[in-house]
């Protein structure tokens, strides 16, 4: 036989089959059946069982209701969805069914579904990073993507080539991805995946949903009317929120359309290799570029800085605007200090507004928003400027809306120290647990009800004293509980003194409880007043929240301006504190850096210990730098340093250098390090070759390429052949021709500079004295001819016998001449060029070529020019 409670649960579970149902039973959230087994396993809690009928038991696992957030965070972090099912009626107030026993079954309903991409609880979120819910609509070689952060209200869409999706998803790192039913997620995706019916991705239906949500007549205002796949993805996101987090829809007040080609492309390898957001060895944030430049004071600023770092600009005009605002704060330490101290007190306006709009805010969160709004006038005053600086200040001030009416409303309505929590939550119409929320004087009716409650407390105290005197029972007490209401409690020893007009209500082991006609009448008045007070206070609080949410668009504009102010002020502080300069960003094809420094490594060394270096790259005469030098000398640090300076410049920051002129870079590619992909059955060398192939297929003359030890995963001859072929390919192919930093131990590659005019040799200087090797970390023109590998092995702590034997073997190889030649001089180079299929004119010119009087470099260059003509436009 199925019990009523069991039937109620099964009906709710039927409506939420993909979610774990947290079913409220008294002071616990219980899970049943497979949910219980899953929760027990994931949360490491006890799995028990519950009888549901004769001889039948079902799995059961539960958590205390007050511990919900902690357990919820663990489940969400593991990609699960949780449906919160609350008790929405008070069974104690319901009469028992006619002829039945006990009380009626409590009414229960799912008040919200929490999924990885729809979290709004502050304690479940990383305050300094966005939490995105994304959706994809793919059709052939084109794709639409939409993403939303329901906690901040950010909502954006784009349509792009499908091959750009991996990089875009890696940038966003969505917590949850929504796809059409039957579609597999992208390979390597690290996010929870949810599916919607295919018709939800229909562009026409999605467009109508968007128009209805924003109350607009056309999508032209949002810039996506001609992007059906972007519209389809955006509509699917809204449809998913309607099903799972309807309360958050009120916070989604704007939609922006962006073009992925307007930003520098950074694939997952580049983000990892450059350690933009996390150190490969030291974990999240630590020793990353983000950690080095993040001096933001507010959560809003921290999230914006992270977005800018992951999406460098290509538009010089917009970059100049960012630089000018950083300069505005850079020029005044006093302004930075004043603004910084105010921002440090600023609450997370975006996410507070999100919880208010969703109906989930606690009273103290509304008060926190008010205090943030009250800081805005002081912030505006600290930013205000005149003269030449007025233009930069005015743009920020125009968006720093004071929102004084909203702040005043909250101040008038909500007490400064309101009740800490609400029973049932303000969203479900519950009452407040303790203390007062609505400020005295805001509602005359509420004030009157509170007066009744205060009078009642005094009446009960007077009644208790009077009854003690009249009966002679010194221990008599007037008490209250939810089951019996108000009563008079008398101990068993004093029952003989109880007056005749006392009416017995309950017998206890140690005494009895009574009531009187007078107490009954007062009970009705008191309880009615208290119930009405709770209802009215909750209603007034919801009304205030609704009025605040109605100003959401203006408050979100304010939050965006606060975030930008925070980022500009933080970047200026970084520049002032660590000696950064404003770079010149151009449309030229040149990167010229004087005394550049690695922004992360320099912080880890003692003051002034980092050795700065120059860089000159140009598509015209210095397209490829072949960098040689010993291990541990700083080759990898140098090439990464150049990339990080370019990236910082294109996000609008100042850079760690004495001066910098940066030609816009459309993509940064990196092939560094050694990494197996065992799960995919890919060796270190295969991973290296796959990444290199990707670079060669997608690089453009505007790209910046970083190669570190390419070819080392195979035999020396194979590795050297591949490394040389890669350099030649980048040099010769005009559709690639990218600026390249090529660090290598194949010293033979320095010979390429003799006949490839845009290849330049540089090396990392080393001082060798009396058997001691000192790394100078200085980048100098020319090639190196030794790697000092045995010396590095000694520094690494190799056993002395191994070091000694290695020296012996190295000496033997050098004496016998069996090792590879360190560096062939141009006159010794055996250059073999194929002229198969060349035209008669080229062959005649080749036959008549007179090399007498030419230098080896001139002769080789002439031969290569003829060979290129022989190969034609498609070599």
Coordinates of N, CA, C and O in Angstrom, one line a residue, residues 164-302:
X164 N 35.5 28.3 -34.3 CA 35.9 29.2 -33.2 C 35.2 28.9 -31.9 O 35.6 29.4 -30.9
X165 N 34.3 27.9 -31.9 CA 33.6 27.6 -30.7 C 34.5 27.1 -29.6 O 34.3 27.5 -28.4
X166 N 35.4 26.2 -29.8 CA 36.3 25.7 -28.7 C 37.0 26.8 -28.0 O 37.0 26.8 -26.7
X167 N 37.5 27.7 -28.7 CA 38.2 28.8 -28.0 C 37.2 29.7 -27.2 O 37.5 30.2 -26.1
X168 N 36.0 29.9 -27.8 CA 35.0 30.7 -27.1 C 34.5 30.0 -25.8 O 34.4 30.7 -24.8
X169 N 34.3 28.7 -25.9 CA 33.8 28.0 -24.7 C 34.9 28.0 -23.7 O 34.7 28.0 -22.5
X170 N 36.2 27.9 -24.1 CA 37.3 27.9 -23.2 C 37.4 29.2 -22.5 O 37.7 29.3 -21.3
X171 N 37.1 30.3 -23.2 CA 37.1 31.6 -22.6 C 36.0 31.7 -21.5 O 36.2 32.2 -20.4
X172 N 34.8 31.3 -21.9 CA 33.7 31.4 -21.0 C 33.7 30.5 -19.8 O 33.2 30.8 -18.7
X173 N 34.2 29.3 -20.0 CA 34.2 28.2 -19.0 C 32.8 28.1 -18.4 O 32.7 28.3 -17.2
X174 N 31.8 27.9 -19.1 CA 30.4 27.8 -18.6 C 30.3 26.7 -17.5 O 30.9 25.7 -17.6
X175 N 29.5 27.0 -16.5 CA 29.2 26.0 -15.5 C 28.2 25.0 -16.0 O 28.2 23.8 -15.6
X176 N 27.4 25.4 -17.0 CA 26.4 24.5 -17.6 C 26.1 24.9 -19.0 O 26.1 26.0 -19.4
X177 N 26.0 23.9 -19.9 CA 25.7 24.1 -21.3 C 24.4 23.4 -21.7 O 24.2 22.2 -21.4
X178 N 23.6 24.2 -22.4 CA 22.3 23.7 -22.8 C 22.4 23.4 -24.3 O 22.8 24.2 -25.1
X179 N 22.0 22.2 -24.7 CA 22.0 21.7 -26.1 C 20.7 21.1 -26.5 O 19.9 20.7 -25.6
X180 N 20.4 21.0 -27.8 CA 19.2 20.3 -28.3 C 19.3 18.8 -27.9 O 20.4 18.3 -27.9
X181 N 18.2 18.2 -27.7 CA 18.1 16.8 -27.4 C 18.8 16.0 -28.6 O 18.6 16.3 -29.7
X182 N 19.7 15.1 -28.2 CA 20.3 14.2 -29.1 C 21.7 14.8 -29.6 O 22.4 14.1 -30.3
X183 N 22.0 16.0 -29.2 CA 23.3 16.6 -29.6 C 24.4 16.3 -28.5 O 24.1 16.6 -27.3
X184 N 25.5 15.8 -28.9 CA 26.6 15.5 -28.0 C 27.3 16.8 -27.7 O 27.5 17.7 -28.5
X185 N 27.8 16.9 -26.4 CA 28.6 18.1 -26.1 C 29.9 18.2 -26.8 O 30.5 17.1 -27.3
X186 N 30.5 19.4 -27.0 CA 31.8 19.5 -27.6 C 32.9 18.7 -26.9 O 32.8 18.5 -25.6
X187 N 33.8 18.1 -27.6 CA 34.9 17.3 -27.0 C 35.7 18.2 -26.0 O 36.1 19.3 -26.3
X188 N 36.0 17.6 -24.9 CA 36.8 18.2 -23.9 C 36.1 19.2 -23.0 O 36.7 19.9 -22.1
X189 N 34.8 19.4 -23.2 CA 34.0 20.3 -22.4 C 34.0 19.9 -20.9 O 33.7 18.8 -20.6
X190 N 34.3 20.9 -20.0 CA 34.2 20.6 -18.6 C 33.1 21.4 -18.0 O 33.3 22.5 -17.4
X191 N 31.9 21.0 -18.2 CA 30.7 21.6 -17.7 C 29.5 20.6 -17.7 O 29.5 19.6 -18.4
X192 N 28.6 20.9 -16.8 CA 27.4 20.1 -16.8 C 26.6 20.4 -18.1 O 26.6 21.5 -18.6
X193 N 26.0 19.3 -18.6 CA 25.2 19.4 -19.8 C 23.8 19.1 -19.6 O 23.4 18.2 -18.9
X194 N 22.9 20.0 -20.1 CA 21.5 19.8 -20.1 C 20.9 19.9 -21.5 O 21.5 20.5 -22.3
X195 N 19.8 19.2 -21.7 CA 19.2 19.2 -23.0 C 17.8 19.7 -23.0 O 17.1 19.5 -22.0
X196 N 17.4 20.4 -24.0 CA 16.0 20.9 -24.2 C 15.5 20.3 -25.5 O 16.2 19.9 -26.4
X197 N 14.1 20.3 -25.6 CA 13.5 19.8 -26.8 C 14.0 20.6 -28.0 O 14.3 21.8 -27.9
X198 N 14.2 20.0 -29.2 CA 14.7 20.6 -30.4 C 14.0 21.8 -30.8 O 14.6 22.8 -31.2
X199 N 12.6 21.8 -30.6 CA 11.9 23.0 -31.1 C 12.2 24.2 -30.3 O 11.9 25.4 -30.7
X200 N 12.8 24.1 -29.1 CA 13.2 25.3 -28.3 C 14.3 26.1 -29.0 O 14.6 27.2 -28.7
X201 N 15.0 25.4 -30.0 CA 16.1 26.1 -30.7 C 15.6 26.6 -32.1 O 16.5 27.0 -32.9
X202 N 14.4 26.6 -32.3 CA 13.8 27.1 -33.6 C 14.0 28.7 -33.6 O 13.5 29.3 -32.6
X203 N 14.7 29.2 -34.5 CA 15.0 30.7 -34.5 C 13.8 31.5 -34.4 O 13.7 32.6 -33.7
X204 N 12.7 31.2 -35.1 CA 11.5 32.0 -35.1 C 10.8 32.0 -33.7 O 10.5 33.0 -33.2
X205 N 10.7 30.8 -33.2 CA 10.1 30.7 -31.8 C 11.0 31.4 -30.8 O 10.5 32.0 -29.9
X206 N 12.3 31.2 -30.9 CA 13.2 31.8 -30.0 C 13.1 33.3 -30.1 O 13.2 34.0 -29.0
X207 N 13.0 33.8 -31.3 CA 12.9 35.3 -31.5 C 11.7 35.8 -30.8 O 11.7 36.9 -30.1
X208 N 10.6 35.1 -30.9 CA 9.3 35.6 -30.3 C 9.5 35.6 -28.8 O 9.0 36.5 -28.1
X209 N 10.1 34.6 -28.2 CA 10.4 34.5 -26.8 C 11.2 35.7 -26.3 O 10.9 36.3 -25.3
X210 N 12.2 36.0 -27.1 CA 13.1 37.2 -26.7 C 12.3 38.5 -26.7 O 12.4 39.3 -25.8
X211 N 11.5 38.7 -27.8 CA 10.7 39.9 -27.9 C 9.8 40.0 -26.8 O 9.6 41.1 -26.2
X212 N 9.1 38.9 -26.4 CA 8.1 38.9 -25.3 C 8.8 39.2 -24.0 O 8.3 40.0 -23.2
X213 N 10.0 38.7 -23.8 CA 10.7 38.9 -22.5 C 11.1 40.4 -22.4 O 11.0 41.0 -21.3
X214 N 11.7 40.9 -23.4 CA 12.2 42.3 -23.3 C 11.1 43.4 -23.7 O 11.4 44.6 -23.6
X215 N 9.9 42.9 -24.1 CA 8.9 43.9 -24.5 C 9.3 44.7 -25.6 O 8.9 45.9 -25.7
X216 N 10.0 44.1 -26.6 CA 10.5 44.8 -27.8 C 9.7 44.4 -29.0 O 9.0 43.4 -29.0
X217 N 9.7 45.3 -30.0 CA 9.0 45.0 -31.3 C 9.9 44.4 -32.3 O 9.4 43.7 -33.3
X218 N 11.2 44.5 -32.2 CA 12.1 44.0 -33.2 C 13.5 43.6 -32.5 O 13.9 44.3 -31.5
X219 N 14.1 42.6 -33.1 CA 15.5 42.3 -32.6 C 16.6 43.2 -33.1 O 17.7 43.0 -32.7
X220 N 16.2 44.1 -34.0 CA 17.2 45.0 -34.6 C 17.9 45.8 -33.5 O 19.0 46.1 -33.5
X221 N 17.1 46.2 -32.4 CA 17.6 47.0 -31.3 C 18.8 46.2 -30.6 O 19.6 46.9 -30.0
X222 N 18.8 44.9 -30.7 CA 19.8 44.1 -30.0 C 20.9 43.7 -30.9 O 21.9 43.1 -30.5
X223 N 20.8 44.0 -32.2 CA 21.9 43.7 -33.1 C 22.0 42.3 -33.6 O 23.0 41.9 -34.2
X224 N 20.9 41.5 -33.4 CA 21.0 40.1 -33.7 C 19.9 39.6 -34.7 O 19.7 38.4 -34.8
X225 N 19.2 40.6 -35.2 CA 18.0 40.2 -36.1 C 18.5 39.4 -37.3 O 17.7 38.5 -37.8
X226 N 19.7 39.6 -37.8 CA 20.2 38.8 -39.0 C 21.1 37.7 -38.6 O 21.9 37.2 -39.4
X227 N 21.0 37.2 -37.3 CA 21.8 36.1 -36.8 C 20.9 35.0 -36.2 O 20.8 34.9 -35.0
X228 N 20.3 34.2 -37.1 CA 19.3 33.2 -36.6 C 19.9 32.2 -35.6 O 19.2 31.8 -34.7
X229 N 21.1 31.8 -35.8 CA 21.7 30.8 -34.8 C 21.9 31.4 -33.5 O 21.7 30.8 -32.4
X230 N 22.3 32.7 -33.4 CA 22.5 33.4 -32.2 C 21.2 33.5 -31.5 O 21.1 33.3 -30.2
X231 N 20.2 33.9 -32.2 CA 18.8 34.1 -31.7 C 18.3 32.7 -31.1 O 17.7 32.7 -30.0
X232 N 18.6 31.6 -31.9 CA 18.1 30.3 -31.4 C 18.8 30.0 -30.1 O 18.1 29.5 -29.2
X233 N 20.1 30.2 -29.9 CA 20.8 29.9 -28.7 C 20.2 30.8 -27.5 O 20.1 30.3 -26.4
X234 N 20.0 32.0 -27.8 CA 19.5 32.9 -26.8 C 18.1 32.5 -26.3 O 17.8 32.5 -25.1
X235 N 17.2 32.2 -27.3 CA 15.9 31.7 -26.9 C 15.9 30.5 -26.1 O 15.1 30.3 -25.1
X236 N 16.8 29.6 -26.4 CA 16.9 28.3 -25.6 C 17.4 28.6 -24.2 O 16.9 28.0 -23.2
X237 N 18.3 29.6 -24.0 CA 18.7 30.0 -22.6 C 17.5 30.5 -21.8 O 17.3 30.1 -20.7
X238 N 16.7 31.4 -22.4 CA 15.5 31.9 -21.7 C 14.5 30.8 -21.4 O 14.0 30.8 -20.3
X239 N 14.3 29.9 -22.4 CA 13.4 28.8 -22.1 C 13.9 27.9 -21.0 O 13.1 27.5 -20.1
X240 N 15.2 27.7 -20.9 CA 15.7 26.9 -19.8 C 15.5 27.6 -18.4 O 15.2 26.9 -17.4
X241 N 15.7 28.9 -18.4 CA 15.5 29.7 -17.2 C 14.0 29.6 -16.8 O 13.7 29.6 -15.6
X242 N 13.1 29.7 -17.7 CA 11.7 29.6 -17.4 C 11.3 28.3 -16.7 O 10.5 28.3 -15.8
X243 N 12.0 27.3 -17.1 CA 11.7 26.0 -16.5 C 12.4 25.8 -15.1 O 11.8 25.1 -14.3
X244 N 13.5 26.4 -15.0 CA 14.3 26.0 -13.8 C 14.6 27.2 -12.8 O 14.8 26.9 -11.6
X245 N 14.6 28.4 -13.3 CA 14.9 29.5 -12.4 C 14.1 30.8 -12.8 O 14.7 31.8 -13.2
X246 N 12.8 30.6 -12.8 CA 11.9 31.7 -13.4 C 12.1 33.0 -12.6 O 12.0 34.1 -13.2
X247 N 12.4 32.9 -11.3 CA 12.6 34.1 -10.6 C 13.8 35.0 -11.1 O 13.8 36.2 -10.8
X248 N 14.8 34.4 -11.7 CA 15.9 35.1 -12.2 C 15.6 35.9 -13.5 O 16.4 36.8 -13.9
X249 N 14.5 35.6 -14.1 CA 14.2 36.3 -15.4 C 14.1 37.8 -15.3 O 14.4 38.6 -16.2
X250 N 13.6 38.3 -14.1 CA 13.4 39.7 -13.9 C 14.8 40.4 -13.9 O 14.8 41.7 -14.1
X251 N 15.9 39.7 -13.6 CA 17.2 40.3 -13.6 C 17.8 40.5 -15.0 O 18.8 41.1 -15.1
X252 N 17.2 39.8 -15.9 CA 17.8 39.8 -17.3 C 17.1 40.9 -18.0 O 16.0 40.8 -18.6
X253 N 17.7 42.1 -18.0 CA 17.1 43.3 -18.6 C 17.8 43.8 -19.9 O 17.4 44.8 -20.4
X254 N 18.8 43.1 -20.3 CA 19.6 43.6 -21.4 C 20.2 42.5 -22.2 O 20.5 41.4 -21.6
X255 N 20.4 42.6 -23.5 CA 21.0 41.6 -24.3 C 22.0 42.3 -25.2 O 21.7 43.3 -25.9
X256 N 23.2 41.9 -25.2 CA 24.3 42.4 -26.1 C 24.7 41.4 -27.1 O 24.8 40.2 -26.8
X257 N 25.0 41.9 -28.3 CA 25.5 41.0 -29.4 C 26.9 41.4 -29.6 O 27.2 42.6 -29.8
X258 N 27.8 40.4 -29.7 CA 29.2 40.7 -29.9 C 29.7 39.9 -31.1 O 29.1 39.0 -31.5
X259 N 30.9 40.4 -31.6 CA 31.5 39.7 -32.7 C 32.8 39.1 -32.2 O 33.7 39.9 -31.8
X260 N 33.0 37.8 -32.3 CA 34.2 37.2 -31.8 C 35.4 37.7 -32.5 O 36.5 37.7 -31.9
X261 N 35.3 38.1 -33.8 CA 36.4 38.5 -34.6 C 36.9 39.9 -34.1 O 37.9 40.4 -34.6
X262 N 36.2 40.6 -33.2 CA 36.6 41.9 -32.7 C 37.6 41.7 -31.5 O 38.1 42.7 -31.0
X263 N 37.9 40.5 -31.1 CA 38.8 40.2 -30.0 C 39.9 39.3 -30.4 O 39.8 38.5 -31.3
X264 N 41.0 39.4 -29.7 CA 42.1 38.4 -29.9 C 41.7 37.0 -29.6 O 41.0 36.8 -28.5
X265 N 42.0 36.1 -30.4 CA 41.7 34.7 -30.1 C 42.8 34.0 -29.3 O 43.9 34.1 -29.6
X266 N 42.3 33.4 -28.2 CA 43.3 32.7 -27.3 C 42.7 31.3 -27.1 O 41.7 31.1 -26.5
X267 N 43.4 30.3 -27.7 CA 42.9 28.9 -27.5 C 43.2 28.4 -26.1 O 44.0 29.0 -25.4
X268 N 42.8 27.2 -25.8 CA 43.0 26.6 -24.5 C 44.4 26.4 -24.2 O 44.9 26.6 -23.0
X269 N 45.2 26.0 -25.2 CA 46.6 25.7 -25.0 C 47.4 27.0 -24.6 O 48.2 27.1 -23.7
X270 N 47.0 28.1 -25.3 CA 47.6 29.4 -25.0 C 47.3 29.9 -23.6 O 48.1 30.4 -22.9
X271 N 46.0 29.8 -23.2 CA 45.6 30.2 -21.9 C 46.4 29.4 -20.8 O 46.8 30.0 -19.8
X272 N 46.5 28.1 -21.1 CA 47.2 27.3 -20.1 C 48.7 27.6 -20.1 O 49.3 27.8 -19.1
X273 N 49.3 27.7 -21.3 CA 50.8 27.8 -21.4 C 51.2 29.2 -20.9 O 52.3 29.3 -20.3
X274 N 50.4 30.2 -21.1 CA 50.8 31.5 -20.6 C 50.4 31.8 -19.2 O 50.6 32.8 -18.6
X275 N 49.7 30.8 -18.6 CA 49.2 30.8 -17.2 C 48.5 32.1 -16.9 O 48.8 32.8 -16.0
X276 N 47.5 32.4 -17.8 CA 46.7 33.6 -17.6 C 45.9 33.6 -16.3 O 45.8 34.6 -15.6
X277 N 45.2 32.5 -16.0 CA 44.3 32.5 -14.9 C 44.7 31.5 -13.8 O 44.1 31.5 -12.7
X278 N 45.6 30.6 -14.1 CA 46.0 29.7 -13.1 C 47.5 29.2 -13.5 O 47.8 29.1 -14.6
X279 N 48.2 29.0 -12.4 CA 49.6 28.4 -12.6 C 49.5 26.9 -12.9 O 48.7 26.2 -12.2
X280 N 50.2 26.4 -13.8 CA 50.2 25.0 -14.1 C 50.6 24.2 -12.9 O 50.1 23.1 -12.6
X281 N 51.6 24.7 -12.2 CA 52.2 24.0 -11.0 C 51.6 24.4 -9.7 O 51.5 23.6 -8.8
X282 N 51.1 25.6 -9.5 CA 50.7 26.1 -8.2 C 49.2 26.3 -8.0 O 48.8 26.7 -7.0
X283 N 48.4 25.9 -9.0 CA 47.0 25.9 -8.9 C 46.3 27.2 -9.2 O 47.0 28.1 -9.7
X284 N 45.0 27.3 -9.0 CA 44.2 28.4 -9.4 C 44.8 29.8 -8.9 O 45.1 29.9 -7.7
X285 N 44.8 30.7 -9.8 CA 45.2 32.1 -9.5 C 46.6 32.3 -9.0 O 47.3 33.2 -9.5
X286 N 47.1 31.4 -8.2 CA 48.5 31.6 -7.7 C 49.5 31.6 -8.8 O 49.5 30.8 -9.7
X287 N 50.3 32.7 -8.8 CA 51.4 32.8 -9.8 C 50.9 32.9 -11.2 O 51.6 32.6 -12.2
X288 N 49.6 33.3 -11.4 CA 49.1 33.5 -12.7 C 49.2 35.0 -13.1 O 49.4 35.9 -12.2
X289 N 49.0 35.3 -14.4 CA 49.0 36.7 -14.8 C 47.8 37.5 -14.1 O 48.0 38.6 -13.6
X290 N 46.7 36.8 -13.9 CA 45.6 37.5 -13.2 C 46.0 37.9 -11.8 O 45.7 39.0 -11.4
X291 N 46.6 37.0 -11.1 CA 47.0 37.3 -9.7 C 48.0 38.4 -9.7 O 48.0 39.2 -8.7
X292 N 48.8 38.6 -10.7 CA 49.8 39.7 -10.7 C 49.2 41.1 -10.9 O 49.7 42.1 -10.5
X293 N 48.0 41.1 -11.6 CA 47.5 42.4 -12.0 C 46.2 42.7 -11.3 O 45.6 43.8 -11.4
X294 N 45.7 41.8 -10.5 CA 44.3 41.9 -9.9 C 44.5 42.6 -8.5 O 44.6 42.0 -7.5
X295 N 44.4 44.0 -8.6 CA 44.4 44.8 -7.3 C 43.0 45.4 -7.2 O 42.9 46.4 -6.5
X296 N 42.0 44.8 -7.8 CA 40.6 45.3 -7.7 C 40.2 45.2 -6.3 O 40.6 44.3 -5.5
X297 N 39.2 46.1 -5.9 CA 38.7 46.1 -4.5 C 37.3 45.4 -4.4 O 37.0 45.0 -3.3
X298 N 36.6 45.4 -5.5 CA 35.2 44.9 -5.4 C 35.1 43.6 -6.2 O 35.9 43.3 -7.2
X299 N 34.1 42.8 -5.9 CA 33.8 41.6 -6.7 C 33.5 41.9 -8.1 O 33.9 41.2 -9.1
X300 N 32.7 43.0 -8.3 CA 32.3 43.4 -9.7 C 33.5 43.7 -10.5 O 33.6 43.3 -11.7
X301 N 34.5 44.5 -9.9 CA 35.7 44.8 -10.7 C 36.5 43.6 -11.0 O 37.1 43.5 -12.1
X302 N 36.6 42.7 -10.0 CA 37.4 41.4 -10.2 C 36.9 40.6 -11.4 O 37.6 40.1 -12.2

